[in-house]
Amino acid sequence: MAPDLSTTFTGVRFQNPFLLSSAPPTESESNIVRAFEAGWGGVVTKTIGLHPVVNVLGPKTKFLRADADSAHLSMKKRPGAALHSSWNWELISDKTLDWWVPRLGRIKQAFPNHALVASIMAGSGNDTELRHWQELAVACQDQGCDALELNLSCPHMDRPDMGSNVGKDKELVSIVTKVVKEVARIPVWAKLTPSTTDIVVEARGAFLGGADAIVSSNTFTSLPLIDMETLDFEVHVDGLVSTGGLGGPAILPLSLAKMSQLTQAFPDKSFSGIGGISTFEHALNYFLLGCGTIQVCTAAMLDHAVGPNVIRELNQGLARFLEKHADKGWTSVADFVGLRRDHVVAQSKIRRADEKDYRGGYEAEGYAEPVTT
Ligand SMILES: Cc1cc2nc3c(=O)[nH]c(=O)nc-3n(C[C@H](O)[C@H](O)[C@H](O)COP(=O)(O)O)c2cc1C
């Protein structure tokens, strides 16, 4: 009998723990329908706002590739190069709430057993704007969405009270989460930015506001490289570029470090892991660190736009893994979530050669005691 891949996360049942993250793969009704038909357990919609956004001219996403036989990195397509990362400066959905509302309802009616999560974003600078968050939340849940994901992490918003600028401010994170929780009848997930010193601080803010889960990571703030021949950035409009977001294989270890901080600080809370996942081997890292679900963007974009081969491999990989460990009594993801969470420790806790001791640079090594106030 094939293993049961289903799982329950923040009270929502998923046929499998694999979701498409909020991005181009989930920007339209037809993509989401194709994604569910391909086998994704859930999707998070491209982030929905109240007002129309206008994107830059030209490509919004490019893929950086590495040569196998040299250190050359470039976005130029060439044979034999391996994917290093995605780089994007795409804003939230260019379709507004009114466009999304009937589509969310239709999708949910057609796929009642698939999880539909609405990603939402508004400004946060005053009470009127905070009410926009509530308007978005209510409209999406009224269409039957299973959960809400708060975009507190888009790295390319100019406004100080939007996207990752909210995610960098623990008070704003808390306030926005609380405001949405006031009207939400469905779970609320907070998607945080990795661009802070200690993501645990902002996660605490989200949990204080009542968040049911933390989602991490959104893309990492970055620039495209400069072309040696033209001296222009590999992505630019009229020679100009702004910072954008890095995703894909390059961010897998970075995002895992963020996730490890989060799950250690809040071992009893729920986490959805994103960043650089294209196979079950990658996803397993997030599960073992304490994530109950994982999400995929870059790998799906490069696989027929919604990742039919990616989700097939993820489902098969999980099924094989459960079969392999059946002797341990593992029957679902929940049986191995967090198993390696406590294996990430301070450097001084790692055994040294010849039983020598190291105290992490404290007085035993001749340094002064740290100042305590
Ligand atoms: C082109 C593009 C658009 C994205 N748009 C959104 C968005 O609207 N909302 C959001 O929360 N994240 C957005 N993301 C971030 C992804 O959901 C994801 O967090 C990130 O790409 C890391 O996952 P990956 O390594 O699998 O790509 C976008 C990513 C890309 C590449």
Short mmCIF file of C-alpha atoms and ligand atoms in Angstrom, two decimals:
data_model
loop_
_atom_site.label_atom_id
_atom_site.label_comp_id
_atom_site.label_asym_id
_atom_site.label_seq_id
_atom_site.Cartn_x
_atom_site.Cartn_y
_atom_site.Cartn_z
CA MET A 1 0.00 0.00 0.00
CA ALA A 2 1.36 3.45 -0.93
CA PRO A 3 2.27 5.55 2.13
CA ASP A 4 -0.13 8.30 3.17
CA LEU A 5 1.60 11.61 2.46
CA SER A 6 -1.05 13.80 4.07
CA THR A 7 -0.34 16.11 6.95
CA THR A 8 -2.10 18.69 9.09
CA PHE A 9 -0.46 22.09 9.43
CA THR A 10 -1.96 24.90 11.55
CA GLY A 11 -5.19 22.92 11.55
CA VAL A 12 -5.39 22.70 7.75
CA ARG A 13 -5.23 19.29 6.09
CA PHE A 14 -2.81 18.93 3.17
CA GLN A 15 -2.74 15.90 0.83
CA ASN A 16 1.03 16.29 0.93
CA PRO A 17 3.27 18.84 2.69
CA PHE A 18 4.44 20.48 -0.56
CA LEU A 19 3.17 23.91 -1.63
CA LEU A 20 3.91 26.29 -4.44
CA SER A 21 5.03 29.55 -2.83
CA SER A 22 3.63 32.98 -3.61
CA ALA A 23 5.22 33.90 -6.98
CA PRO A 24 4.59 33.61 -10.76
CA PRO A 25 3.64 29.89 -10.54
CA THR A 26 0.53 30.96 -8.59
CA GLU A 27 -0.23 34.26 -10.34
CA SER A 28 -3.34 33.09 -12.21
CA GLU A 29 -6.34 30.78 -11.96
CA SER A 30 -5.06 28.60 -14.81
CA ASN A 31 -1.65 28.15 -13.15
CA ILE A 32 -3.21 27.23 -9.80
CA VAL A 33 -5.56 24.73 -11.46
CA ARG A 34 -2.60 23.17 -13.32
CA ALA A 35 -0.63 23.06 -10.05
CA PHE A 36 -3.39 21.19 -8.21
CA GLU A 37 -3.83 18.81 -11.14
CA ALA A 38 -0.07 18.19 -11.07
CA GLY A 39 -0.30 17.10 -7.42
CA TRP A 40 0.77 20.04 -5.24
CA GLY A 41 -0.79 19.71 -1.78
CA GLY A 42 -1.37 23.45 -1.62
CA VAL A 43 -0.59 26.77 -3.21
CA VAL A 44 0.02 30.22 -1.81
CA THR A 45 -1.33 32.77 -4.26
CA LYS A 46 0.86 35.49 -5.73
CA THR A 47 0.56 38.31 -3.17
CA ILE A 48 -2.75 40.17 -3.50
CA GLY A 49 -3.04 43.90 -2.78
CA LEU A 50 -5.81 46.48 -3.03
CA HIS A 51 -4.17 48.81 -5.51
CA PRO A 52 -2.66 48.11 -8.93
CA VAL A 53 1.16 47.89 -9.13
CA VAL A 54 3.22 48.66 -12.22
CA ASN A 55 6.30 46.54 -12.81
CA VAL A 56 9.59 47.61 -14.43
CA LEU A 57 10.06 47.38 -18.18
CA GLY A 58 11.49 44.08 -19.42
CA PRO A 59 12.16 40.83 -17.59
CA LYS A 60 11.22 40.67 -13.93
CA THR A 61 13.12 37.44 -13.21
CA LYS A 62 16.45 36.14 -14.51
CA PHE A 63 18.47 33.04 -13.69
CA LEU A 64 22.16 33.15 -12.76
CA ARG A 65 24.17 30.12 -13.92
CA ALA A 66 27.63 28.77 -13.04
CA ASP A 67 30.05 27.10 -15.48
CA ALA A 68 31.25 23.64 -14.52
CA ASP A 69 34.86 24.19 -15.61
CA SER A 70 35.47 27.80 -14.52
CA ALA A 71 34.39 30.28 -11.88
CA HIS A 72 32.34 32.23 -14.43
CA LEU A 73 28.85 33.24 -13.26
CA SER A 74 26.40 34.83 -15.67
CA MET A 75 22.74 35.16 -16.54
CA LYS A 76 23.56 34.54 -20.21
CA LYS A 77 22.12 31.24 -21.42
CA ARG A 78 24.85 28.78 -22.41
CA PRO A 79 25.22 25.02 -22.63
CA GLY A 80 26.54 23.04 -19.68
CA ALA A 81 25.95 25.73 -17.05
CA ALA A 82 24.23 24.83 -13.77
CA LEU A 83 21.60 26.92 -12.00
CA HIS A 84 23.05 29.07 -9.24
CA SER A 85 20.06 31.27 -8.32
CA SER A 86 17.08 33.27 -9.49
CA TRP A 87 17.10 37.04 -9.26
CA ASN A 88 13.85 39.04 -9.40
CA TRP A 89 12.48 42.51 -8.89
CA GLU A 90 8.85 41.64 -9.49
CA LEU A 91 6.30 43.45 -7.36
CA ILE A 92 3.16 41.82 -5.92
CA SER A 93 0.30 40.69 -8.20
CA ASP A 94 -0.54 43.27 -10.84
CA LYS A 95 -4.17 42.09 -10.49
CA THR A 96 -6.11 43.63 -7.63
CA LEU A 97 -8.41 42.06 -5.05
CA ASP A 98 -11.51 42.47 -7.26
CA TRP A 99 -9.88 40.37 -9.96
CA TRP A 100 -8.84 37.69 -7.49
CA VAL A 101 -12.07 37.31 -5.49
CA PRO A 102 -14.22 35.37 -8.00
CA ARG A 103 -11.24 33.29 -9.05
CA LEU A 104 -10.40 32.24 -5.48
CA GLY A 105 -14.00 31.09 -5.02
CA ARG A 106 -14.01 29.13 -8.27
CA ILE A 107 -10.68 27.45 -7.52
CA LYS A 108 -11.80 26.43 -4.04
CA GLN A 109 -15.09 25.02 -5.34
CA ALA A 110 -13.30 23.00 -8.00
CA PHE A 111 -10.60 21.73 -5.59
CA PRO A 112 -12.17 21.50 -2.12
CA ASN A 113 -9.51 19.03 -0.95
CA HIS A 114 -6.51 21.13 -1.95
CA ALA A 115 -5.25 23.90 0.30
CA LEU A 116 -5.59 27.42 -1.07
CA VAL A 117 -3.63 30.00 0.89
CA ALA A 118 -4.07 33.69 0.06
CA SER A 119 -0.97 35.86 0.32
CA ILE A 120 -1.91 39.46 1.10
CA MET A 121 -0.15 42.79 1.51
CA ALA A 122 -1.13 46.37 2.32
CA GLY A 123 0.53 49.47 3.73
CA SER A 124 0.83 49.71 7.48
CA GLY A 125 1.43 53.39 8.18
CA ASN A 126 -1.95 54.36 9.65
CA ASP A 127 -5.31 52.96 10.76
CA THR A 128 -6.87 53.23 7.29
CA GLU A 129 -4.07 51.19 5.80
CA LEU A 130 -4.24 48.62 8.58
CA ARG A 131 -7.94 48.25 7.73
CA HIS A 132 -6.85 47.37 4.18
CA TRP A 133 -5.18 44.28 5.61
CA GLN A 134 -8.52 43.36 7.18
CA GLU A 135 -10.40 44.01 3.94
CA LEU A 136 -8.04 41.73 2.04
CA ALA A 137 -8.20 39.04 4.74
CA VAL A 138 -12.00 38.98 4.94
CA ALA A 139 -12.46 38.97 1.16
CA CYS A 140 -10.13 35.98 0.73
CA GLN A 141 -11.51 33.95 3.61
CA ASP A 142 -15.08 34.59 2.42
CA GLN A 143 -14.11 32.83 -0.83
CA GLY A 144 -13.14 29.73 1.13
CA CYS A 145 -9.36 30.18 1.36
CA ASP A 146 -7.85 27.82 3.92
CA ALA A 147 -5.26 30.18 5.39
CA LEU A 148 -3.77 33.64 4.97
CA GLU A 149 -0.09 34.39 4.45
CA LEU A 150 1.00 37.92 5.36
CA ASN A 151 3.66 39.22 3.00
CA LEU A 152 5.98 41.00 5.45
CA SER A 153 8.97 40.22 3.29
CA CYS A 154 8.89 41.50 -0.31
CA PRO A 155 12.41 42.99 -0.62
CA HIS A 156 11.75 45.61 -3.26
CA MET A 157 9.09 47.94 -1.92
CA ASP A 158 10.04 51.65 -1.68
CA ARG A 159 7.60 52.44 1.11
CA PRO A 160 8.89 52.11 4.66
CA ASP A 161 5.59 50.59 5.77
CA MET A 162 5.32 47.79 3.18
CA GLY A 163 6.88 44.39 2.48
CA SER A 164 10.24 43.61 4.06
CA ASN A 165 10.28 47.07 5.64
CA VAL A 166 7.40 45.87 7.82
CA GLY A 167 9.22 42.58 8.39
CA LYS A 168 12.26 44.48 9.71
CA ASP A 169 10.20 46.19 12.42
CA LYS A 170 9.10 43.86 15.20
CA GLU A 171 6.35 46.23 16.42
CA LEU A 172 4.85 46.60 12.94
CA VAL A 173 5.03 42.83 12.43
CA SER A 174 3.09 42.38 15.63
CA ILE A 175 0.53 45.08 14.86
CA VAL A 176 -0.20 43.85 11.33
CA THR A 177 -0.54 40.27 12.52
CA LYS A 178 -2.86 41.29 15.35
CA VAL A 179 -5.02 43.41 13.06
CA VAL A 180 -5.49 40.50 10.65
CA LYS A 181 -6.10 38.05 13.50
CA GLU A 182 -8.95 40.28 14.73
CA VAL A 183 -10.97 39.38 11.63
CA ALA A 184 -9.49 36.02 10.61
CA ARG A 185 -11.45 32.80 11.08
CA ILE A 186 -8.69 30.86 9.30
CA PRO A 187 -5.02 30.42 10.28
CA VAL A 188 -2.67 33.34 9.70
CA TRP A 189 0.92 32.69 8.61
CA ALA A 190 3.55 35.45 8.72
CA LYS A 191 6.15 35.34 5.92
CA LEU A 192 9.22 37.08 7.32
CA THR A 193 12.20 38.66 5.61
CA PRO A 194 15.63 37.06 6.00
CA SER A 195 17.21 40.54 5.79
CA THR A 196 17.52 41.20 9.53
CA THR A 197 20.18 40.44 12.11
CA ASP A 198 18.11 38.09 14.23
CA ILE A 199 14.91 36.76 12.66
CA VAL A 200 13.85 35.40 16.05
CA VAL A 201 13.10 38.98 17.13
CA GLU A 202 10.57 39.55 14.33
CA ALA A 203 9.14 36.04 14.73
CA ARG A 204 8.47 36.81 18.40
CA GLY A 205 6.60 39.92 17.26
CA ALA A 206 4.49 37.83 14.89
CA PHE A 207 3.67 35.25 17.56
CA LEU A 208 2.80 38.02 20.04
CA GLY A 209 0.36 39.29 17.41
CA GLY A 210 -1.17 35.81 17.24
CA ALA A 211 0.48 34.28 14.15
CA ASP A 212 -0.28 30.59 13.67
CA ALA A 213 2.93 29.93 11.73
CA ILE A 214 6.09 31.58 10.44
CA VAL A 215 7.10 31.20 6.81
CA SER A 216 10.77 31.70 5.84
CA SER A 217 12.53 32.61 3.62
CA ASN A 218 11.50 35.16 1.09
CA THR A 219 14.29 36.10 -1.31
CA PHE A 220 17.57 37.62 -0.05
CA THR A 221 18.35 41.24 -1.00
CA SER A 222 20.89 41.22 -3.83
CA LEU A 223 22.14 42.80 -7.05
CA PRO A 224 22.67 41.25 -10.47
CA LEU A 225 26.36 41.03 -11.52
CA ILE A 226 28.01 43.55 -13.86
CA ASP A 227 28.87 42.35 -17.37
CA MET A 228 32.62 42.77 -17.98
CA GLU A 229 32.14 43.68 -21.64
CA THR A 230 29.35 46.25 -21.41
CA LEU A 231 29.98 47.38 -17.81
CA ASP A 232 26.20 47.25 -17.35
CA PHE A 233 24.34 45.17 -14.80
CA GLU A 234 23.08 41.93 -16.34
CA VAL A 235 19.58 43.18 -15.55
CA HIS A 236 18.92 46.88 -15.99
CA VAL A 237 16.57 49.42 -17.51
CA ASP A 238 18.38 52.36 -19.13
CA GLY A 239 21.51 51.31 -17.21
CA LEU A 240 19.74 51.45 -13.85
CA VAL A 241 18.95 48.67 -11.42
CA SER A 242 17.56 48.49 -7.89
CA THR A 243 18.15 45.73 -5.37
CA GLY A 244 16.03 42.65 -5.92
CA GLY A 245 15.67 39.21 -4.40
CA LEU A 246 17.86 36.11 -4.70
CA GLY A 247 16.18 32.68 -4.68
CA GLY A 248 17.03 29.15 -5.81
CA PRO A 249 19.93 26.80 -4.96
CA ALA A 250 22.24 29.57 -3.67
CA ILE A 251 19.93 30.41 -0.78
CA LEU A 252 19.25 26.87 0.48
CA PRO A 253 22.00 26.88 3.16
CA LEU A 254 21.27 30.54 4.05
CA SER A 255 17.58 29.90 4.50
CA LEU A 256 18.26 26.74 6.52
CA ALA A 257 20.34 28.79 8.97
CA LYS A 258 17.41 31.20 9.43
CA MET A 259 15.03 28.27 9.90
CA SER A 260 17.30 26.65 12.46
CA GLN A 261 17.31 29.86 14.54
CA LEU A 262 13.51 30.01 14.35
CA THR A 263 12.70 26.41 15.22
CA GLN A 264 15.17 26.36 18.10
CA ALA A 265 13.71 29.54 19.57
CA PHE A 266 10.12 28.32 19.20
CA PRO A 267 10.20 24.49 19.23
CA ASP A 268 6.44 24.22 19.78
CA LYS A 269 5.39 26.53 16.94
CA SER A 270 4.64 25.80 13.28
CA PHE A 271 6.99 26.65 10.42
CA SER A 272 6.82 26.47 6.64
CA GLY A 273 10.24 26.34 4.98
CA ILE A 274 11.16 27.94 1.65
CA GLY A 275 14.41 28.54 -0.16
CA GLY A 276 16.31 26.59 -2.79
CA ILE A 277 14.16 23.47 -2.71
CA SER A 278 13.85 21.38 -5.86
CA THR A 279 14.06 17.80 -4.55
CA PHE A 280 12.92 15.81 -1.53
CA GLU A 281 16.55 15.71 -0.38
CA HIS A 282 16.43 19.51 -0.03
CA ALA A 283 12.98 19.48 1.58
CA LEU A 284 14.09 16.89 4.13
CA ASN A 285 16.53 19.44 5.60
CA TYR A 286 13.64 21.74 6.44
CA PHE A 287 11.51 18.93 7.91
CA LEU A 288 14.38 17.69 10.10
CA LEU A 289 14.95 21.24 11.38
CA GLY A 290 11.28 21.51 12.39
CA CYS A 291 9.12 22.58 9.42
CA GLY A 292 5.70 21.00 8.95
CA THR A 293 5.36 22.06 5.30
CA ILE A 294 7.71 23.39 2.62
CA GLN A 295 7.21 25.73 -0.35
CA VAL A 296 8.86 25.97 -3.77
CA CYS A 297 9.27 28.82 -6.27
CA THR A 298 12.41 28.95 -8.48
CA ALA A 299 12.50 25.22 -9.27
CA ALA A 300 8.82 25.30 -10.29
CA MET A 301 9.31 28.37 -12.49
CA LEU A 302 11.91 26.44 -14.47
CA ASP A 303 9.74 23.32 -14.77
CA HIS A 304 6.78 24.11 -17.05
CA ALA A 305 5.91 27.17 -14.90
CA VAL A 306 4.16 25.18 -12.14
CA GLY A 307 6.63 22.35 -11.43
CA PRO A 308 4.87 19.11 -12.48
CA ASN A 309 8.15 17.18 -12.39
CA VAL A 310 9.24 18.85 -9.16
CA ILE A 311 6.08 17.83 -7.30
CA ARG A 312 6.23 14.31 -8.71
CA GLU A 313 9.80 13.94 -7.39
CA LEU A 314 8.86 15.47 -4.01
CA ASN A 315 5.91 13.10 -3.56
CA GLN A 316 7.88 10.07 -4.71
CA GLY A 317 10.82 11.06 -2.53
CA LEU A 318 8.63 11.35 0.56
CA ALA A 319 6.89 8.05 -0.20
CA ARG A 320 10.25 6.27 -0.61
CA PHE A 321 11.56 7.87 2.58
CA LEU A 322 8.53 6.72 4.60
CA GLU A 323 8.84 3.19 3.18
CA LYS A 324 12.55 3.11 4.02
CA HIS A 325 11.91 4.14 7.62
CA ALA A 326 8.73 2.10 8.15
CA ASP A 327 10.65 -0.08 10.64
CA LYS A 328 10.91 2.97 12.92
CA GLY A 329 7.13 3.27 12.85
CA TRP A 330 7.23 6.46 10.78
CA THR A 331 3.97 6.88 8.88
CA SER A 332 3.90 10.61 8.18
CA VAL A 333 6.04 13.73 8.04
CA ALA A 334 5.07 14.50 11.65
CA ASP A 335 7.13 11.48 12.77
CA PHE A 336 10.44 13.06 11.75
CA VAL A 337 9.78 16.82 11.91
CA GLY A 338 12.42 18.49 14.10
CA LEU A 339 14.61 15.40 14.58
CA ARG A 340 17.80 17.37 13.88
CA ARG A 341 16.66 20.71 15.37
CA ASP A 342 18.85 20.34 18.48
CA HIS A 343 21.91 19.21 16.56
CA VAL A 344 22.76 22.83 15.72
CA VAL A 345 24.74 24.13 18.72
CA ALA A 346 27.23 26.84 19.72
CA GLN A 347 30.71 26.33 18.26
CA SER A 348 32.24 25.69 21.66
CA LYS A 349 29.90 22.69 22.11
CA ILE A 350 31.58 20.86 19.21
CA ARG A 351 34.19 18.29 20.27
CA ARG A 352 37.84 19.31 19.71
CA ALA A 353 40.75 17.07 18.78
CA ASP A 354 42.64 15.33 21.61
CA GLU A 355 39.91 16.09 24.15
CA LYS A 356 41.14 19.72 24.35
CA ASP A 357 38.62 22.18 25.72
CA TYR A 358 37.46 25.40 24.07
CA ARG A 359 35.11 27.80 25.84
CA GLY A 360 34.07 29.97 22.90
CA GLY A 361 36.53 32.82 23.49
CA TYR A 362 35.67 33.37 27.16
CA GLU A 363 38.15 33.86 30.01
CA ALA A 364 39.59 30.37 29.71
CA GLU A 365 41.20 31.47 26.44
CA GLY A 366 42.63 34.60 28.03
CA TYR A 367 39.94 37.05 26.94
CA ALA A 368 38.23 39.33 29.43
CA GLU A 369 34.78 38.35 30.74
CA PRO A 370 32.01 39.90 28.59
CA VAL A 371 30.55 43.05 30.11
CA THR A 372 27.13 42.41 31.66
CA THR A 373 24.87 45.30 32.50
C1 LIG B 1 9.63 36.22 -9.63
C2 LIG B 1 9.34 36.04 -8.17
C3 LIG B 1 8.22 36.64 -7.62
C4 LIG B 1 7.93 36.50 -6.27
N1 LIG B 1 6.81 37.10 -5.77
C5 LIG B 1 6.49 36.92 -4.45
C6 LIG B 1 5.29 37.47 -3.94
O1 LIG B 1 4.48 38.09 -4.63
N2 LIG B 1 5.02 37.26 -2.62
C7 LIG B 1 5.87 36.55 -1.79
O2 LIG B 1 5.57 36.38 -0.61
N3 LIG B 1 7.00 36.01 -2.29
C8 LIG B 1 7.33 36.17 -3.59
N4 LIG B 1 8.46 35.58 -4.09
C9 LIG B 1 9.36 34.81 -3.20
C10 LIG B 1 9.08 33.31 -3.29
O3 LIG B 1 7.78 32.98 -2.88
C11 LIG B 1 10.09 32.52 -2.43
O4 LIG B 1 9.94 32.91 -1.09
C12 LIG B 1 11.54 32.73 -2.85
O5 LIG B 1 11.67 32.76 -4.26
C13 LIG B 1 12.47 31.63 -2.30
O6 LIG B 1 12.09 30.36 -2.79
P1 LIG B 1 12.91 29.60 -3.97
O7 LIG B 1 14.33 29.51 -3.54
O8 LIG B 1 12.22 28.29 -4.12
O9 LIG B 1 12.77 30.46 -5.17
C14 LIG B 1 8.78 35.72 -5.45
C15 LIG B 1 9.89 35.09 -6.01
C16 LIG B 1 10.19 35.24 -7.36
C17 LIG B 1 11.40 34.53 -7.94
#
